[in-house]
Tab-separated table of N, CA and C in Angstrom:
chain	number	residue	atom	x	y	z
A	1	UNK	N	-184.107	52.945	16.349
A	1	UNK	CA	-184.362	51.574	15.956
A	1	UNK	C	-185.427	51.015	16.900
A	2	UNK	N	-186.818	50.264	16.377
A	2	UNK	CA	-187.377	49.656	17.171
A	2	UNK	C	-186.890	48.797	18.038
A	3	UNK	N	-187.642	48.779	19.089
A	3	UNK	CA	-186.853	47.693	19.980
A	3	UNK	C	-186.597	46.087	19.708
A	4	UNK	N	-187.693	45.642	18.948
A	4	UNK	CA	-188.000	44.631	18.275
A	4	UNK	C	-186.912	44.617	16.800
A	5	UNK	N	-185.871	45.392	16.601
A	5	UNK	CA	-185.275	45.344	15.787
A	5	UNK	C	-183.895	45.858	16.085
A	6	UNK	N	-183.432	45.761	17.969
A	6	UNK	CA	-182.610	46.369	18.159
A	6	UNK	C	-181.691	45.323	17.835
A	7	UNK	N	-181.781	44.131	17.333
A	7	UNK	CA	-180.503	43.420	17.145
A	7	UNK	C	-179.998	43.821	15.995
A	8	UNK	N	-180.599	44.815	14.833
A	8	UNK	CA	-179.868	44.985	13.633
A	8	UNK	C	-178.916	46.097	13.932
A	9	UNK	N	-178.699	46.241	15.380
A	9	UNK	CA	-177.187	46.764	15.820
A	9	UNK	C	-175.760	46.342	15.382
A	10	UNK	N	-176.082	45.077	15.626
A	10	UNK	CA	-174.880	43.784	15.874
A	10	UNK	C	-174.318	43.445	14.259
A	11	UNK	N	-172.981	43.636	13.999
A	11	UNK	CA	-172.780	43.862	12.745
A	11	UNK	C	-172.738	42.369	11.975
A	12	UNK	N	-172.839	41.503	13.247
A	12	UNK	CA	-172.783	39.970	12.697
A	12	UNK	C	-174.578	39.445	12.191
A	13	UNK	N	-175.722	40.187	12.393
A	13	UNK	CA	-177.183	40.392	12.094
A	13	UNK	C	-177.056	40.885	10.813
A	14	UNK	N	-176.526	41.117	9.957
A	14	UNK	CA	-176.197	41.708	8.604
A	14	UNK	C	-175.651	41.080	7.199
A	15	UNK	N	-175.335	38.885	8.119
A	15	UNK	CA	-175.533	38.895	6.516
A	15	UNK	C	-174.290	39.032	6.071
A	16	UNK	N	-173.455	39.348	6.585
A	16	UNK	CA	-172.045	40.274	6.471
A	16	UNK	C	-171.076	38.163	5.991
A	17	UNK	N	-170.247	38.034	5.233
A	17	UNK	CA	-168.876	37.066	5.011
A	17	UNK	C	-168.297	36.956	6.950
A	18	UNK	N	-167.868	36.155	7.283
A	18	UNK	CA	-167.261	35.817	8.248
A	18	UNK	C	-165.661	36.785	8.608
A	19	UNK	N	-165.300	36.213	7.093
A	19	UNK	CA	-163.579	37.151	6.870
A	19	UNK	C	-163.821	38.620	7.756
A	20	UNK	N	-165.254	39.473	6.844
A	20	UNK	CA	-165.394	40.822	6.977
A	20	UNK	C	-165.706	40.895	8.654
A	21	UNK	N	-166.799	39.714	9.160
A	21	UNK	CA	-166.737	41.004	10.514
A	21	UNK	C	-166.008	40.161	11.376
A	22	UNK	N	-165.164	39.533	11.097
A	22	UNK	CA	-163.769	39.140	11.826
A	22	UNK	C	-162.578	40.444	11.734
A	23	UNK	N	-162.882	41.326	10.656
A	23	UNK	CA	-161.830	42.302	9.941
A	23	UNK	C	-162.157	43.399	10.965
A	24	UNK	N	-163.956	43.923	10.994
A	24	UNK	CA	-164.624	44.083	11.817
A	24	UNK	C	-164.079	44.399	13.315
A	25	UNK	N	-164.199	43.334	13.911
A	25	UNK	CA	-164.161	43.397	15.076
A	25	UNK	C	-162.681	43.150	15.341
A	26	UNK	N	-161.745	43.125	14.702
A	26	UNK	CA	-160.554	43.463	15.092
A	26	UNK	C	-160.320	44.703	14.928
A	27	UNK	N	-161.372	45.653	14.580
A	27	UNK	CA	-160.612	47.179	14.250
A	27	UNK	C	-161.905	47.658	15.604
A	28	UNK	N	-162.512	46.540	16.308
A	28	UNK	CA	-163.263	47.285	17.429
A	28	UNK	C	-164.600	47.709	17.087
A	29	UNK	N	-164.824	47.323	15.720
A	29	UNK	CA	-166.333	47.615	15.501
A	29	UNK	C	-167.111	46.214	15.349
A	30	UNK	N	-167.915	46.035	16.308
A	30	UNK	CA	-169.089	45.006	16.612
A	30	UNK	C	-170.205	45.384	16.073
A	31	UNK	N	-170.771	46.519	16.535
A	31	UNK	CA	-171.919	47.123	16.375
A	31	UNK	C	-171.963	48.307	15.877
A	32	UNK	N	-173.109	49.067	15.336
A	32	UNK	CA	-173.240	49.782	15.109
A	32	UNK	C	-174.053	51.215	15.905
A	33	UNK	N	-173.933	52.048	15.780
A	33	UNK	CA	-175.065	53.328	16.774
A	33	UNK	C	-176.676	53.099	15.476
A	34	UNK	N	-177.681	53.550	17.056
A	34	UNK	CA	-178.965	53.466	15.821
A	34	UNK	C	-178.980	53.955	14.844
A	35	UNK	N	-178.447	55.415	14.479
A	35	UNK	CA	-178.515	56.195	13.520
A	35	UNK	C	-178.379	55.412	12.480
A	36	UNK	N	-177.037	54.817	12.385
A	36	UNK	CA	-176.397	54.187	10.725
A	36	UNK	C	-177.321	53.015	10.310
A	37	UNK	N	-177.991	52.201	12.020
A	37	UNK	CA	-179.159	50.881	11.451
A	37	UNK	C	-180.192	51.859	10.964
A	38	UNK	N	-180.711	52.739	11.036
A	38	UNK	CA	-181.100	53.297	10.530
A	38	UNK	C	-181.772	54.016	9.291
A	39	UNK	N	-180.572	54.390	8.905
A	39	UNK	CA	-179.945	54.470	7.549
A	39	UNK	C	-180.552	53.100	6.710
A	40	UNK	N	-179.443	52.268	6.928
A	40	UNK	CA	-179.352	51.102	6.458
A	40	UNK	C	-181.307	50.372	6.071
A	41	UNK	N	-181.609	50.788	6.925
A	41	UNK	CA	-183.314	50.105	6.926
A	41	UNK	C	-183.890	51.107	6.797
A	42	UNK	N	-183.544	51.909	6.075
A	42	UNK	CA	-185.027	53.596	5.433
A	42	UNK	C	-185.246	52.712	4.147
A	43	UNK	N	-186.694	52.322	3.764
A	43	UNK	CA	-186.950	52.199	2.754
A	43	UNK	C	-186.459	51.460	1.710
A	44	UNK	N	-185.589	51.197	0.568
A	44	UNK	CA	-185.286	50.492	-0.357
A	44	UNK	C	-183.836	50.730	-0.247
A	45	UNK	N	-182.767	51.093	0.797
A	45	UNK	CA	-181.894	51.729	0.250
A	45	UNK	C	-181.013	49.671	0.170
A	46	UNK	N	-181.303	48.907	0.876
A	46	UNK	CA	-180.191	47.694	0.492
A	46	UNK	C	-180.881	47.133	-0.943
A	47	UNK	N	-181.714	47.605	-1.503
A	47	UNK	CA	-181.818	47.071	-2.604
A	47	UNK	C	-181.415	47.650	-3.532
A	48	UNK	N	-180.956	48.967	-3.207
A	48	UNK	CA	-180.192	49.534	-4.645
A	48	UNK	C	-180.726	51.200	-4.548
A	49	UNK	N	-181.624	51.474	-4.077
A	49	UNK	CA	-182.499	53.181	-3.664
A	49	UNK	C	-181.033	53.784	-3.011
A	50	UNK	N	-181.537	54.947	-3.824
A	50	UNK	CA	-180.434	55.883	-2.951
A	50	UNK	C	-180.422	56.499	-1.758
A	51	UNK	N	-179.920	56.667	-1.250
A	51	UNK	CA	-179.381	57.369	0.467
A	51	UNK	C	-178.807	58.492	0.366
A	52	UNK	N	-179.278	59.920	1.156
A	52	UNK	CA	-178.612	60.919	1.588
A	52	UNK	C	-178.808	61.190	2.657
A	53	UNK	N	-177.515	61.243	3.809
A	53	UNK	CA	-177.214	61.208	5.029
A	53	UNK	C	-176.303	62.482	5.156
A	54	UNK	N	-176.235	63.219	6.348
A	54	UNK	CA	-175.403	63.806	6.700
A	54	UNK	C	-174.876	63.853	8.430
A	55	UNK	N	-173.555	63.727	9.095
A	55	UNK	CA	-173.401	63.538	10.267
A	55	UNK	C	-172.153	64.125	10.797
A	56	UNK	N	-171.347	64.506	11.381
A	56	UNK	CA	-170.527	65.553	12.122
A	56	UNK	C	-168.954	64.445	11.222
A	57	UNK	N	-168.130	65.148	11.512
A	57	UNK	CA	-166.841	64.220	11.249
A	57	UNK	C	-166.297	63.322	11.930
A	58	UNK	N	-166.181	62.023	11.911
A	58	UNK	CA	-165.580	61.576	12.835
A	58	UNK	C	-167.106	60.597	13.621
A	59	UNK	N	-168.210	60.386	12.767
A	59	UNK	CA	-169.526	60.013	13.401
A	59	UNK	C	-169.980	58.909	12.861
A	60	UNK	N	-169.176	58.198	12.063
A	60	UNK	CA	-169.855	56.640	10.938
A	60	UNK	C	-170.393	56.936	9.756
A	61	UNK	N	-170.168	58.078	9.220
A	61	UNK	CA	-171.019	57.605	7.420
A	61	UNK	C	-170.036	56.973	7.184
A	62	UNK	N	-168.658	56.429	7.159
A	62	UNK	CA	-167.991	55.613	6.367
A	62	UNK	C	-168.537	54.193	6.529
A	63	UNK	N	-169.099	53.893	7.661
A	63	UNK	CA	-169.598	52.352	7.865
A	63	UNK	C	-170.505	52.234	6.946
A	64	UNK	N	-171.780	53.604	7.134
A	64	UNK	CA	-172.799	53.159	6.598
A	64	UNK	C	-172.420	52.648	4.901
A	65	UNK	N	-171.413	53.268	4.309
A	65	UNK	CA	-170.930	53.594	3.194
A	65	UNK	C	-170.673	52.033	2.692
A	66	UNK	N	-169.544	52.269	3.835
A	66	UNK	CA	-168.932	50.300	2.976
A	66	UNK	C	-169.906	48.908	3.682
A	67	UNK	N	-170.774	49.350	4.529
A	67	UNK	CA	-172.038	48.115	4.489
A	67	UNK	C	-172.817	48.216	3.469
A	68	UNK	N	-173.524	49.099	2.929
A	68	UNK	CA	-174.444	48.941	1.762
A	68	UNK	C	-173.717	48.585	0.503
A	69	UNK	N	-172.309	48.940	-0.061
A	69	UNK	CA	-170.955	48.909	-0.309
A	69	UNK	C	-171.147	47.290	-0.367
A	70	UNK	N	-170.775	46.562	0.375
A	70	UNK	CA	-170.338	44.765	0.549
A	70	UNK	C	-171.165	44.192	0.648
A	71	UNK	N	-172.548	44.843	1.011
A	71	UNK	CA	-173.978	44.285	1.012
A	71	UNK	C	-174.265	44.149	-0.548
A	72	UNK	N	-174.298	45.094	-0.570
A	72	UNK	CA	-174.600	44.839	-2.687
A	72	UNK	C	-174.068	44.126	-3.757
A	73	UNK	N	-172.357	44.662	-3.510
A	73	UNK	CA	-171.653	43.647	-4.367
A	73	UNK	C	-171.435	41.826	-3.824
A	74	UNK	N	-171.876	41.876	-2.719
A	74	UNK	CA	-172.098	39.966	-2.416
A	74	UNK	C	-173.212	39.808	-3.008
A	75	UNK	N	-174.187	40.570	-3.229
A	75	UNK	CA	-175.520	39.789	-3.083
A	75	UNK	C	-175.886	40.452	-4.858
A	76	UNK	N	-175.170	40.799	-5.296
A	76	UNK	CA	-175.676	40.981	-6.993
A	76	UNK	C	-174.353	40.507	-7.588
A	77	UNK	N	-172.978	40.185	-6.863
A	77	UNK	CA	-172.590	40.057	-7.710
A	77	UNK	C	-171.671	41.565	-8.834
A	78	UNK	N	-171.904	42.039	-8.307
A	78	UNK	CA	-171.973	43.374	-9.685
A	78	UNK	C	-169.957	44.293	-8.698
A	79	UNK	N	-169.449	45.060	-9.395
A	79	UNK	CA	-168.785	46.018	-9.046
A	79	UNK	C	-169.336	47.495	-8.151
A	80	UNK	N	-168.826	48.104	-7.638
A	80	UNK	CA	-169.084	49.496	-6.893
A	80	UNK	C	-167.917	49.866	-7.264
A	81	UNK	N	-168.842	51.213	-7.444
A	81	UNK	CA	-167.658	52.802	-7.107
A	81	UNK	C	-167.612	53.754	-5.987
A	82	UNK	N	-166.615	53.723	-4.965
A	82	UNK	CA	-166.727	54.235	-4.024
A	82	UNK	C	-165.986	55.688	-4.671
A	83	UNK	N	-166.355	56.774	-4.270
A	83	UNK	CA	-165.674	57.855	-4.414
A	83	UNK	C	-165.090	59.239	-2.807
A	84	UNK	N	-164.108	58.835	-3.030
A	84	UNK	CA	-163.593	59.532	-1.712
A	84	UNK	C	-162.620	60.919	-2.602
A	85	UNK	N	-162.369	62.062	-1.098
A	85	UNK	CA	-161.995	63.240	-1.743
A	85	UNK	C	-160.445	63.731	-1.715
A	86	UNK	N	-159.863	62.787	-1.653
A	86	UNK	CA	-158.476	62.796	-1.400
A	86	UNK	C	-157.564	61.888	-2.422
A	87	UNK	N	-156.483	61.520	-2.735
A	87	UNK	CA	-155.723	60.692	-3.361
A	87	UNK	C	-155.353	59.980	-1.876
A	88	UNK	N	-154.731	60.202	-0.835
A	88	UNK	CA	-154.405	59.842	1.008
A	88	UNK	C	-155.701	59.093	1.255
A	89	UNK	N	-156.547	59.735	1.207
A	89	UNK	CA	-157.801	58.887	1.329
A	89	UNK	C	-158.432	57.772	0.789
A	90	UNK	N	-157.774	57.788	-0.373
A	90	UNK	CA	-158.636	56.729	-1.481
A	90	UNK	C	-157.425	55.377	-1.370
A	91	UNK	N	-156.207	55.874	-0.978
A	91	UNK	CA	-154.807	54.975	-0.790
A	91	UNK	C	-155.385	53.939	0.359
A	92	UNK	N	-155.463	55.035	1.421
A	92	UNK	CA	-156.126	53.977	2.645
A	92	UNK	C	-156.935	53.334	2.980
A	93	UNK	N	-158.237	53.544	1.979
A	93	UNK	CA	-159.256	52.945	1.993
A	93	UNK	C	-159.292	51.870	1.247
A	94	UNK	N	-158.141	51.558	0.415
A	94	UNK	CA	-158.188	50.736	-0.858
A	94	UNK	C	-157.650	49.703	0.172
A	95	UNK	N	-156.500	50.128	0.693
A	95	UNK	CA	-155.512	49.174	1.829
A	95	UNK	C	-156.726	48.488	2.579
A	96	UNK	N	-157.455	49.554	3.123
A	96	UNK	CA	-158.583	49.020	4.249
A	96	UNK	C	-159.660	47.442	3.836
A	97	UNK	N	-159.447	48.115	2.625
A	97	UNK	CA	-161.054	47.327	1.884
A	97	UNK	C	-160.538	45.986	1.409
A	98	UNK	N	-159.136	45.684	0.776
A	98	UNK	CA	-158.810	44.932	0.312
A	98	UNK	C	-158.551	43.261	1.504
């Protein structure tokens, strides 16, 4: 991340509902690592362009996932389909998201 753009770390620089990075930062996430701002600012991807990322387990594609995720559906309005690979997985994430 440029330095001149290192505040799009800070998950409250995003635009983000109050509720969410109150939800946020009670689970300990403030910020983000450069990689995922990253992500997030390649090209067209918050306007709707697609993204392919890959990163170790246990490393944040789920953030990047449900920011572009809550970024989109606030700001169009519209539904998402998240698709996860588990039935355990998709239980907890539903819990998470809701």
């Amino acid at each position: 991340v440029p330095e001149d753009q290192a505040d799009k770390l800070l998950l409250a620089n995003w635009g983000l509902p109050r509720a969410v990075l109150e939800k946020y930062h009670s689970l300990g996430v403030a910020q983000m690592f450069e990689w995922q701002a990253e992500c997030l600012m390649l090209g067209q991807v918050l306007e709707g362009k697609n993204l392919v990322y890959s990163a170790p387990t246990s490393a944040g594609k789920t953030l990047v996932a449900e920011l572009l995720i809550l970024k989109r559906v606030l700001e169009t309005h519209k539904k998402a389909l998240l698709i996860l690979p588990f039935v355990s997985v998709a239980k907890e994430k539903k819990c998470y998201l809701q």
